[in-house]
Short mmCIF file of C-alpha atoms and ligand atoms in Angstrom, two decimals:
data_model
loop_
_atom_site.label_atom_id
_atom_site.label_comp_id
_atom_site.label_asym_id
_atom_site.label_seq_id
_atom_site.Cartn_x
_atom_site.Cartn_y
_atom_site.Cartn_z
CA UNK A 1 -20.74 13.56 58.34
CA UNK A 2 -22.62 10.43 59.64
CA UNK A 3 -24.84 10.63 62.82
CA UNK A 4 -23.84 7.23 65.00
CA UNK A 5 -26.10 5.67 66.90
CA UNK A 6 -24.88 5.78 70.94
CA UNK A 7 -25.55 1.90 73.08
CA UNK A 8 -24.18 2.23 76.40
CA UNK A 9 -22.44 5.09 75.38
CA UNK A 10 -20.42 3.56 72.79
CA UNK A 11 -20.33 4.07 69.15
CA UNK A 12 -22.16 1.52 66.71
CA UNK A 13 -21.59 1.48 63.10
CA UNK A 14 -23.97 -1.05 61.23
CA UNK A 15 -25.44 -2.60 64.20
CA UNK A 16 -22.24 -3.75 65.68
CA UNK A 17 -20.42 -1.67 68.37
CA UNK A 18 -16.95 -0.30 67.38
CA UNK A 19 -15.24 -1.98 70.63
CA UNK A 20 -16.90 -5.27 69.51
CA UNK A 21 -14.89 -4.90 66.04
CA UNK A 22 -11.40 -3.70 67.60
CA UNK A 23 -11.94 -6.93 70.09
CA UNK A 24 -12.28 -9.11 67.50
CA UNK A 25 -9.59 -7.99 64.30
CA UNK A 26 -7.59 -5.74 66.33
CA UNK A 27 -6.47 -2.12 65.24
CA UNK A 28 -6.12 -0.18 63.09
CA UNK A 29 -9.23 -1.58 60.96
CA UNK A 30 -11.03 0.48 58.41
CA UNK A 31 -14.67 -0.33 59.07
CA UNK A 32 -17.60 0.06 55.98
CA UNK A 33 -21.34 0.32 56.60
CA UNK A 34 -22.69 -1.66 53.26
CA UNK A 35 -26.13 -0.10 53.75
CA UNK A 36 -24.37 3.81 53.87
CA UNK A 37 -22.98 2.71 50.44
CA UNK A 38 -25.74 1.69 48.94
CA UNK A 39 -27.81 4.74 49.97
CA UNK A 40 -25.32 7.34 48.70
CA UNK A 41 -25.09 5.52 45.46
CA UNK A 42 -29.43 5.57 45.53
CA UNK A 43 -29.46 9.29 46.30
CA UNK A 44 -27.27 10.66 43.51
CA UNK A 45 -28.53 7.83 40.69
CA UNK A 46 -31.95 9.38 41.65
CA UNK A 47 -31.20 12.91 42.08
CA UNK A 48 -29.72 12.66 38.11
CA UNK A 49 -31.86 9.81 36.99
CA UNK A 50 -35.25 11.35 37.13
CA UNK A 51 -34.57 13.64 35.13
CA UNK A 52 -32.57 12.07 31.77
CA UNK A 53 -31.05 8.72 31.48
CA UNK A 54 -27.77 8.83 33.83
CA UNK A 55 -25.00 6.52 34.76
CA UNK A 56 -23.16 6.72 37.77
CA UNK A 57 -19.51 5.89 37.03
CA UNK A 58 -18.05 5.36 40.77
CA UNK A 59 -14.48 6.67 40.51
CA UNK A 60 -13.11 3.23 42.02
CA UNK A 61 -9.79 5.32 43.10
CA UNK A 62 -11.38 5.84 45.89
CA UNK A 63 -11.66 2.34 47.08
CA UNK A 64 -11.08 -0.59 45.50
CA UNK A 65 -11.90 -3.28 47.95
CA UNK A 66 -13.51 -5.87 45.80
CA UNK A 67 -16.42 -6.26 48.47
CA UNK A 68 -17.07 -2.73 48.20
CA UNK A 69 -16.78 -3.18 43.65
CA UNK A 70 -19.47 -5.93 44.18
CA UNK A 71 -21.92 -3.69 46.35
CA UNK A 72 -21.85 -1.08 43.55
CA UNK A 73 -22.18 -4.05 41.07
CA UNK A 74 -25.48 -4.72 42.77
CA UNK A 75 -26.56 -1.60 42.57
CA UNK A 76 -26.55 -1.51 38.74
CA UNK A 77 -23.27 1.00 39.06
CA UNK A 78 -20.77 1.99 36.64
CA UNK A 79 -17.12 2.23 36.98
CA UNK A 80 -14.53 4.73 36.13
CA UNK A 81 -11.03 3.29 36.66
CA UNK A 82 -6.99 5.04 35.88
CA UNK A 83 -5.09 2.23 35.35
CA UNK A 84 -4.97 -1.81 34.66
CA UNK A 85 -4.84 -2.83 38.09
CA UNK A 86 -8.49 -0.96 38.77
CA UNK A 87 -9.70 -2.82 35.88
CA UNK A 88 -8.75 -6.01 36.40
CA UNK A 89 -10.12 -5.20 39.96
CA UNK A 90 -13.79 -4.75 38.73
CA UNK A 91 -13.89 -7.26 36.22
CA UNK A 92 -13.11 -9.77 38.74
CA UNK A 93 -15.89 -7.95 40.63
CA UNK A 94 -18.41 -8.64 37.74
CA UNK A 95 -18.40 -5.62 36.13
CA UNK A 96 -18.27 -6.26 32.28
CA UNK A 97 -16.06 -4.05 30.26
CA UNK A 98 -18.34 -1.89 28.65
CA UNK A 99 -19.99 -0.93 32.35
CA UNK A 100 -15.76 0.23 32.75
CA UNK A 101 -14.44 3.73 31.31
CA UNK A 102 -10.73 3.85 31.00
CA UNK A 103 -9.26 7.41 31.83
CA UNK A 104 -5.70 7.31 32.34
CA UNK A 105 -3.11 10.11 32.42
CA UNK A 106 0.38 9.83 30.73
CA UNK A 107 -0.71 6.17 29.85
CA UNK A 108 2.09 3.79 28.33
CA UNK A 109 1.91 1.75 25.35
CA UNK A 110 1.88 -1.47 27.37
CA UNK A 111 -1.23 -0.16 29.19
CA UNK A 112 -3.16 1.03 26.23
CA UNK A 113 -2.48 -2.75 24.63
CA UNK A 114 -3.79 -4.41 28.14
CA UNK A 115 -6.91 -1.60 27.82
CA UNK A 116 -7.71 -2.76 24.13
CA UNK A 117 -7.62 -6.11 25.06
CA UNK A 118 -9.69 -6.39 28.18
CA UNK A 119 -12.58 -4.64 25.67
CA UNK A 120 -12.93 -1.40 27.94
CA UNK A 121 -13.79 1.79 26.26
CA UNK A 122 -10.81 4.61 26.25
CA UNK A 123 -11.60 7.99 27.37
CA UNK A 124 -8.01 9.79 25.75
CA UNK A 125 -6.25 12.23 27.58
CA UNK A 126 -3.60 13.95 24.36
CA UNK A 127 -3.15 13.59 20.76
CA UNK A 128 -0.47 11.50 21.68
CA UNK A 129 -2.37 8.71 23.28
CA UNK A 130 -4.60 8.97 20.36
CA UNK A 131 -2.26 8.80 17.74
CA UNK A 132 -0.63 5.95 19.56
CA UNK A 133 -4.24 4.39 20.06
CA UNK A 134 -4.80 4.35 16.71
CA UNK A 135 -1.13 2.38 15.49
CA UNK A 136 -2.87 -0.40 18.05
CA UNK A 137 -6.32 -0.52 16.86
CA UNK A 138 -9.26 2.22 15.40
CA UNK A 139 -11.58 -0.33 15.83
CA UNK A 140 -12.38 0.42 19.67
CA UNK A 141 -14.90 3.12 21.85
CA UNK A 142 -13.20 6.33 22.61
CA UNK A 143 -13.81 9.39 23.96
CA UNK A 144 -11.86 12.56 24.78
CA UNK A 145 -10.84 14.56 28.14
CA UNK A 146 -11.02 18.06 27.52
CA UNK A 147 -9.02 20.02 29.76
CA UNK A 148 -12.15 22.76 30.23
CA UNK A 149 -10.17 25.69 32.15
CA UNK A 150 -12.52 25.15 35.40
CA UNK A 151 -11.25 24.08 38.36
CA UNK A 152 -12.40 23.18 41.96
CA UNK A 153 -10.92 20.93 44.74
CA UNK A 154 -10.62 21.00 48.79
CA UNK A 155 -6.51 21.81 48.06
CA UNK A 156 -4.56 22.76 45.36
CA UNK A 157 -2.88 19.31 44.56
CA UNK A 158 -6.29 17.76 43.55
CA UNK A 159 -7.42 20.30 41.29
CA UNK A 160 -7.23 18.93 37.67
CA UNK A 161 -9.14 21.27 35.96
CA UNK A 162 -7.82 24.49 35.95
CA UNK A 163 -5.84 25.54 32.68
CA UNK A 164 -2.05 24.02 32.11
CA UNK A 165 -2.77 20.72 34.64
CA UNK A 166 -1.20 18.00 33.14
CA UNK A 167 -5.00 16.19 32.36
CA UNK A 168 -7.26 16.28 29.22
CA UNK A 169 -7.00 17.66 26.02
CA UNK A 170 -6.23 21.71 25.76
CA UNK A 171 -9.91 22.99 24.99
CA UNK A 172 -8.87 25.24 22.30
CA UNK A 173 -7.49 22.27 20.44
CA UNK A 174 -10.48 19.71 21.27
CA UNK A 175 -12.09 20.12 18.22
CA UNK A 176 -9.22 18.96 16.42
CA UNK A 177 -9.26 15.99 18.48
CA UNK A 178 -12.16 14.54 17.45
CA UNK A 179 -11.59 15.92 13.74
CA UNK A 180 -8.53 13.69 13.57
CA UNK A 181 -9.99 10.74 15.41
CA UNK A 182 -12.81 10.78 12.93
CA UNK A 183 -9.98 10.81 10.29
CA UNK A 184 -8.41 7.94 12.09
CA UNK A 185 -11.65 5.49 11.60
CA UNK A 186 -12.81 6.06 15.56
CA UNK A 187 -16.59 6.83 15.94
CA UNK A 188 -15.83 9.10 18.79
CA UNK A 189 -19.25 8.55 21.69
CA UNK A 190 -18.71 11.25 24.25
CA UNK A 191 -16.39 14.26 26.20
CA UNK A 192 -15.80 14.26 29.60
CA UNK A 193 -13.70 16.46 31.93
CA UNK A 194 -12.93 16.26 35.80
CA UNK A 195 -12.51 19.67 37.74
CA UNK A 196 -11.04 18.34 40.80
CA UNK A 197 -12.28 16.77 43.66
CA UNK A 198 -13.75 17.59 46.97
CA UNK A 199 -15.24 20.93 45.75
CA UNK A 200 -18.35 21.82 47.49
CA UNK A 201 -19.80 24.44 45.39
CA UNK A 202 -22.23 23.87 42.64
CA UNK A 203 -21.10 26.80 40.48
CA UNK A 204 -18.00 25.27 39.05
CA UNK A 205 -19.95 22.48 37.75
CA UNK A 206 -22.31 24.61 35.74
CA UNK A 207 -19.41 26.32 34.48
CA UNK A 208 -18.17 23.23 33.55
CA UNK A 209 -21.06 22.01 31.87
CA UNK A 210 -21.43 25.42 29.95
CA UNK A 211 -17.99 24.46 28.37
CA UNK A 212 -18.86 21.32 27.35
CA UNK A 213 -22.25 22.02 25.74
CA UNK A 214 -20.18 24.72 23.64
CA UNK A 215 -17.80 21.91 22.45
CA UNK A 216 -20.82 19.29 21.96
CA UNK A 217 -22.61 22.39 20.18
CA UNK A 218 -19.66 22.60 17.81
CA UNK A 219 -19.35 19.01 17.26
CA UNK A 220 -22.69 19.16 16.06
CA UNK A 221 -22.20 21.68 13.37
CA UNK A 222 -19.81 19.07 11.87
CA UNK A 223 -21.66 16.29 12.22
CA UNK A 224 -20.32 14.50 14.96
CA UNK A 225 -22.48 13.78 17.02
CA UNK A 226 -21.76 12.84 21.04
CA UNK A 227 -23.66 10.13 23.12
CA UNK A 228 -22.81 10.89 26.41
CA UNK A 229 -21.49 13.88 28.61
CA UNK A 230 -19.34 13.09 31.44
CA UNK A 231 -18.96 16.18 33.81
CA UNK A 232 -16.45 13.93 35.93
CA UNK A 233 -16.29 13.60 39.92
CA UNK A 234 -15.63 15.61 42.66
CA UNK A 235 -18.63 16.03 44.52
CA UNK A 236 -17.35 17.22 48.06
CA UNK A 237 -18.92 15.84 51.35
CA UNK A 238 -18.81 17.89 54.36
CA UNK A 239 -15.97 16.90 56.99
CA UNK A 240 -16.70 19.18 59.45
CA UNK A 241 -19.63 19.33 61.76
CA UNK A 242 -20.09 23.11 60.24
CA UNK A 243 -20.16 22.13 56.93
CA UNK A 244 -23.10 21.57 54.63
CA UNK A 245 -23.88 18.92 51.99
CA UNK A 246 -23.96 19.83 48.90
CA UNK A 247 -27.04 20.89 46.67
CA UNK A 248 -27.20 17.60 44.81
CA UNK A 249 -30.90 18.37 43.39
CA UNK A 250 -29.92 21.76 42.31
CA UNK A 251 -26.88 20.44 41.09
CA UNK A 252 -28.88 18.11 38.63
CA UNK A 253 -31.36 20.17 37.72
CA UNK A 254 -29.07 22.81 36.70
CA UNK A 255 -26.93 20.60 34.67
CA UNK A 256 -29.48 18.12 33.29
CA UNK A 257 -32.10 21.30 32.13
CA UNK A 258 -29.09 22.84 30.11
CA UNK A 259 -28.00 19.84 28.35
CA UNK A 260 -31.50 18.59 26.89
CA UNK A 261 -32.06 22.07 25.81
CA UNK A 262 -28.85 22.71 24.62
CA UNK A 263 -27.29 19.47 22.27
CA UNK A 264 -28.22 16.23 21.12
CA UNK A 265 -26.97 14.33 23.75
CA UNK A 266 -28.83 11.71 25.47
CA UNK A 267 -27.19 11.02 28.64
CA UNK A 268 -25.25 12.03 31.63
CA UNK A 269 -22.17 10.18 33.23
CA UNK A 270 -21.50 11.45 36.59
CA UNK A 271 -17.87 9.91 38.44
CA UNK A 272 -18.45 10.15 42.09
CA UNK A 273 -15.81 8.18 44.01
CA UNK A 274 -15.58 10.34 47.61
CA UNK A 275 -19.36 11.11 47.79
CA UNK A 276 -20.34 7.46 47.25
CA UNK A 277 -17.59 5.73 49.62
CA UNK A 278 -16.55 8.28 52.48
CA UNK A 279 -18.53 8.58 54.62
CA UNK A 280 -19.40 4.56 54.83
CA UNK A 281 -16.25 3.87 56.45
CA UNK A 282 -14.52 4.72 60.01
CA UNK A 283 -11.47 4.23 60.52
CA UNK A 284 -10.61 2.60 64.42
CA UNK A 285 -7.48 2.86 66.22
CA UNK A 286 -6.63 2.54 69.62
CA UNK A 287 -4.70 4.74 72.01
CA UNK A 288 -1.09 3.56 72.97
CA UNK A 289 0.49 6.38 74.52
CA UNK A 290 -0.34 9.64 76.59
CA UNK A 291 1.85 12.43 76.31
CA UNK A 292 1.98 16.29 78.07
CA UNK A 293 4.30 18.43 76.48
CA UNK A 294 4.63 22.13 77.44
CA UNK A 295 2.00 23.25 75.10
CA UNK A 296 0.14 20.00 74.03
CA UNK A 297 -1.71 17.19 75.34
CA UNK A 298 -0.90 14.35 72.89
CA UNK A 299 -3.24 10.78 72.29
CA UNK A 300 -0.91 8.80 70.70
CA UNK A 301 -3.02 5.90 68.24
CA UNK A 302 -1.62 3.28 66.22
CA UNK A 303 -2.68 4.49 63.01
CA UNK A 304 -0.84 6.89 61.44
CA UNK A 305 -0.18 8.42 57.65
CA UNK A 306 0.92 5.22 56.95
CA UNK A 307 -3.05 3.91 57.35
CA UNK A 308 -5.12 7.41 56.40
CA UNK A 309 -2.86 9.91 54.61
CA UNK A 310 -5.11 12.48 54.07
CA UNK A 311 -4.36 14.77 56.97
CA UNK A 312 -0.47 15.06 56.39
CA UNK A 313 -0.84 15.09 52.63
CA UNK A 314 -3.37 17.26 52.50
CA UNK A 315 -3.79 18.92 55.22
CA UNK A 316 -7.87 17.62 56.03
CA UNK A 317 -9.73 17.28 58.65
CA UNK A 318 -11.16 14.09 59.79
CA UNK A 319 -13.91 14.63 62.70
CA UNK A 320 -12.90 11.86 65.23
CA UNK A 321 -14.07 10.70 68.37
CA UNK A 322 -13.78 8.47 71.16
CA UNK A 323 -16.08 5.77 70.58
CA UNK A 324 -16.01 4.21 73.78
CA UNK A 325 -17.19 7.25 75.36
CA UNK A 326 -19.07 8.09 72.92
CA UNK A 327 -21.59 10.00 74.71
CA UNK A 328 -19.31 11.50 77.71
CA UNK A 329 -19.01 15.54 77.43
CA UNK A 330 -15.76 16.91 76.26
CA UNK A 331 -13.10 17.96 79.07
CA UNK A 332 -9.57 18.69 77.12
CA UNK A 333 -8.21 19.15 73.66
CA UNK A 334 -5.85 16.83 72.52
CA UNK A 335 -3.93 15.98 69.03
CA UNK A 336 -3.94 12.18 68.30
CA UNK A 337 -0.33 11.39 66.81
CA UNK A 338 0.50 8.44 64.96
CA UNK A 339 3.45 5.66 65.14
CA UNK A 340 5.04 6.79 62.24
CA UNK A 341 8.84 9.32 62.68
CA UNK A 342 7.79 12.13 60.96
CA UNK A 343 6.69 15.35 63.15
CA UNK A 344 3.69 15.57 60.33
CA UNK A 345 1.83 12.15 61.44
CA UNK A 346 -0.54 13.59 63.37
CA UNK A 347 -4.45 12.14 62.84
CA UNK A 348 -6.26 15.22 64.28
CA UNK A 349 -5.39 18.73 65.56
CA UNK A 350 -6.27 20.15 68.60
CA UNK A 351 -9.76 18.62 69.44
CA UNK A 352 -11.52 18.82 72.14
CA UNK A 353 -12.64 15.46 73.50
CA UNK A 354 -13.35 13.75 76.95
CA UNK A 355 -10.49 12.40 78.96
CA UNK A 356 -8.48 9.90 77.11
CA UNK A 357 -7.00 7.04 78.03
CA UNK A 358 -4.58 4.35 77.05
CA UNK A 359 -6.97 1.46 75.56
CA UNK A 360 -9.48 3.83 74.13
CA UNK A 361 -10.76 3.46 71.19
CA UNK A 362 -10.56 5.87 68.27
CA UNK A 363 -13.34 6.38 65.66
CA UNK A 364 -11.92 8.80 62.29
CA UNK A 365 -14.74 9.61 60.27
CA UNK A 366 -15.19 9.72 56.76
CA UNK A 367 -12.23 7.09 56.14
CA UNK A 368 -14.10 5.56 53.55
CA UNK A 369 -12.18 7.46 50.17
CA UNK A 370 -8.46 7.84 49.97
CA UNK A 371 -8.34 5.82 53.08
CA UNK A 372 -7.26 2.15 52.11
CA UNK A 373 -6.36 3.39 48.67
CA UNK A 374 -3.39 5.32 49.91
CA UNK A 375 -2.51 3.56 52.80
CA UNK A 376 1.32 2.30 53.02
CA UNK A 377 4.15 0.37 54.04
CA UNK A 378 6.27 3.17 55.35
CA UNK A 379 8.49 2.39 58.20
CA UNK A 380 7.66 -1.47 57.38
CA UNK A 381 3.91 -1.26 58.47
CA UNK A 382 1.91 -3.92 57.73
CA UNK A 383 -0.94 -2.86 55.62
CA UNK A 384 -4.63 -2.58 57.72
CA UNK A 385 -7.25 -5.09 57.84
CA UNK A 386 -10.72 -3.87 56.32
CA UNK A 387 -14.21 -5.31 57.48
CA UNK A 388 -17.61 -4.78 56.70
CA UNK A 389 -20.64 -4.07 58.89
CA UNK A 390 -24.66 -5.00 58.26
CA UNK A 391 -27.13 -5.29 60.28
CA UNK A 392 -25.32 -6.01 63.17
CA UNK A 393 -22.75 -8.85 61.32
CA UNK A 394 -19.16 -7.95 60.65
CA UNK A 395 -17.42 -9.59 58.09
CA UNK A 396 -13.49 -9.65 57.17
CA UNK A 397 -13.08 -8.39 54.10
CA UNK A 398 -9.46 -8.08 53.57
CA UNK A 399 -6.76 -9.36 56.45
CA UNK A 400 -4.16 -7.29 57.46
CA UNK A 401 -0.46 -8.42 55.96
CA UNK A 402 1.89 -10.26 57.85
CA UNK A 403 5.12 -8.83 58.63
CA UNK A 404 6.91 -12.06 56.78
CA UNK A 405 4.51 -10.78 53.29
CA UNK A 406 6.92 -7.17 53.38
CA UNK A 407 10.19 -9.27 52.42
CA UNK A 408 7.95 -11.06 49.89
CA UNK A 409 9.53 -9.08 46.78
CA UNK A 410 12.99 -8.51 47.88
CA UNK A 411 15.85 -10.29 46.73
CA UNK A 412 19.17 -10.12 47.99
CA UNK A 413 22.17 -10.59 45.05
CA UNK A 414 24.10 -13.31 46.18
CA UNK A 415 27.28 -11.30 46.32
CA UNK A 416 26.32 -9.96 49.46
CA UNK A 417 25.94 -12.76 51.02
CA UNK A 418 28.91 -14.16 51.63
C1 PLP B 501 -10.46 11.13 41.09
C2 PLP B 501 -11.37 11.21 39.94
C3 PLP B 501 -12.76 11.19 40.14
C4 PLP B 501 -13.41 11.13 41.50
O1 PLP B 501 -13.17 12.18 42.35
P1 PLP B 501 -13.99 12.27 43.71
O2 PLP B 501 -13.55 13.54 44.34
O3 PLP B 501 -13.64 11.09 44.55
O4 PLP B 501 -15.45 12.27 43.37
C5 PLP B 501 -13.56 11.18 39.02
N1 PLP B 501 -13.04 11.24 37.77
C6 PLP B 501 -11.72 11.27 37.54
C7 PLP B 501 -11.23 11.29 36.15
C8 PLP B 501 -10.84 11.26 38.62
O5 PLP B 501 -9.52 11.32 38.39
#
């Protein structure tokens, strides 16, 4: 969790105070720091890099505003992207197709054709994608998701790795795989799995990466040899002012040490999306409505699941505060509900804040992954407006939708209208 700088008691993100921003665009508007991206992509290309060849692929799930795809550009980043959409995102972002890995789940013939075509390498998740691959082209990079039996994730619904989740490749049967995609005519180049994400332990990731080096070990007896190891995403950040960051350096050192001592392989691909992106980006709303009920003091904001799902999907906690009083002492403990009819739109729980009044402004941490990417139309909500922050400039970097854009792609049969 970021540490804001306090002017005349008011929260500044980037150089620019967050009532400055909510004046000018209005609310709710996910704000991004461009110089908090570009450090969290420097500290965990270094923490990796110096010590074999890496390459950060930033899971672009998290975020896919194409301001934030050509900051990570820049930076010399990588991509890892689930579906056509993503990929068409980043190569209008500059990314070239072979800085793109492909790793969809349940992935349609129409989608493998648009893949093969835009020239971006396929990491396959089943022998059916490969066998359907293979009626399309052989002639293309692939790689395999093994499904490695290790899972980790902040809540059961994002934990991919664990045994019988519908991702990757059973490991008992993943040196078939590449037996029959050698067969096939493919020169498979790496393996790669994905535990889950938001896990803030470094022991399932050397689990992990015990698993893999016994399948890349095995590979090597039969003379396939791999190019890369991907060990995935899911670094966790911590939400909560308790919580601790992870051990990144211990993290690489463990992984990295086993892997030149162990097999062949000559680099490591690392998918952060949440550890790169959250933490850049607050989330501002302002507070329409105060509300006592017997038991509950409720702030009611106009952002709701609708904007930042996270909390009613998943149950997480966003720190938030108010950023107009950003340095006053805290004097009750309110929930902040949202605009949306369901009893489960509720931003925050129970925190403890200074008084709050209609007009307020509202600063949700750590809005930066998830955020945008999930947001909604539900109950005919226009979708947010995003900006980005530098050294003291804000810049729009995507308007919010008009209510005429929501009846954009409906059609009414004629029939009915007379
Ligand atoms: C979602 C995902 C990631 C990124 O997860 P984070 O928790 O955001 O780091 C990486 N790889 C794959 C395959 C994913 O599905």
């Amino acid at each position: 969790m970021r540490n804001f700088e306090c002017v005349d008691n008011e929260l500044v993100i980037g150089g620019v105070k967050a009532t400055e921003i909510v004046k000018r665009y209005g609310s709710p508007v996910y704000v991004t720091d461009e110089n908090a991206v570009r450090n969290n992509y420097h500290r965990i290309y270094q923490a990796f890099s110096k010590r074999m060849p890496t390459r950060i692929n930033y899971a672009c799930k998290s975020n896919t505003n194409l301001a934030v795809l050509r900051i990570l550009e820049q930076e010399g980043s990588c991509i890892d992207a689930v579906s056509i959409g993503e990929i068409e995102a980043c190569l209008r972002s500059g990314f070239s197709p072979d800085r793109i890995l492909y790793t969809g789940v349940n992935v349609s013939n129409a989608e493998l054709k648009a893949v093969v075509s835009k020239g971006v390498p396929i990491n396959i998740d089943s022998f059916s994608e490969l066998e359907r691959l293979s009626k399309i082209t052989t002639n293309h990079t692939i790689s395999f998701r093994v499904n490695p039996e290790v899972g980790s994730g902040h809540h059961d619904k994002v934990i991919t790795g664990k045994r019988s989740t519908k991702f990757g490749i059973p490991k008992h049967q993943i040196i078939d795989a590449y037996k029959r995609a050698v067969e096939l005519g493919f020169k498979p180049s790496g393996i790669h799995a994905h535990i889950g994400s938001g896990g803030q332990k470094v022991e399932p990731f050397i689990e992990l990466i015990d698993e893999l080096i016994k399948i890349v070990q095995e590979l090597e007896t039969i003379g396939i040899d791999l190019r890369f190891i991907d060990i995935g995403g899911g670094i966790g950040i911590p939400y909560r002012l308790d919580e601790v960051e992870m051990d990144l350096d211990k993290m690489a050192e463990e992984i990295t040490s086993r892997i030149k001592s162990k097999t062949k392989v000559k680099e490591i691909i690392i998918e952060p999306g949440r550890y790169i992106i959250a933490d850049s980006t607050i989330l501002l709303a302002t507070v329409v409505d105060i509300k006592e009920t017997p038991d509950k003091m409720y702030a009611g904001i106009d952002a709701g699941f609708n904007t930042l799902i996270r909390p009613a999907m998943y149950d997480s906690y966003h720190h938030v505060a108010v950023a107009n009083k950003f340095g006053d002492k805290a004097e009750e403990t309110y929930s902040l509900g949202g605009p949306i009819c369901e009893t489960g739109d509720v931003m925050a729980k129970d925190r403890e804040l200074p008084k709050v009044e209609e007009g307020d402004i509202i600063a949700v941490y750590d809005a930066g992954a998830y955020g945008f990417t999930m947001a909604s139309n539900y109950n005919m909500r226009p979708l947010p407006r995003e900006v980005l922050v530098k050294d003291g400039e804000v810049t729009l970097i995507r308007e919010s939708e008009t209510i005429e854009e929501l009846f954009r792609h409906q059609r009414i049969p004629s029939r009915l209208m007379l």
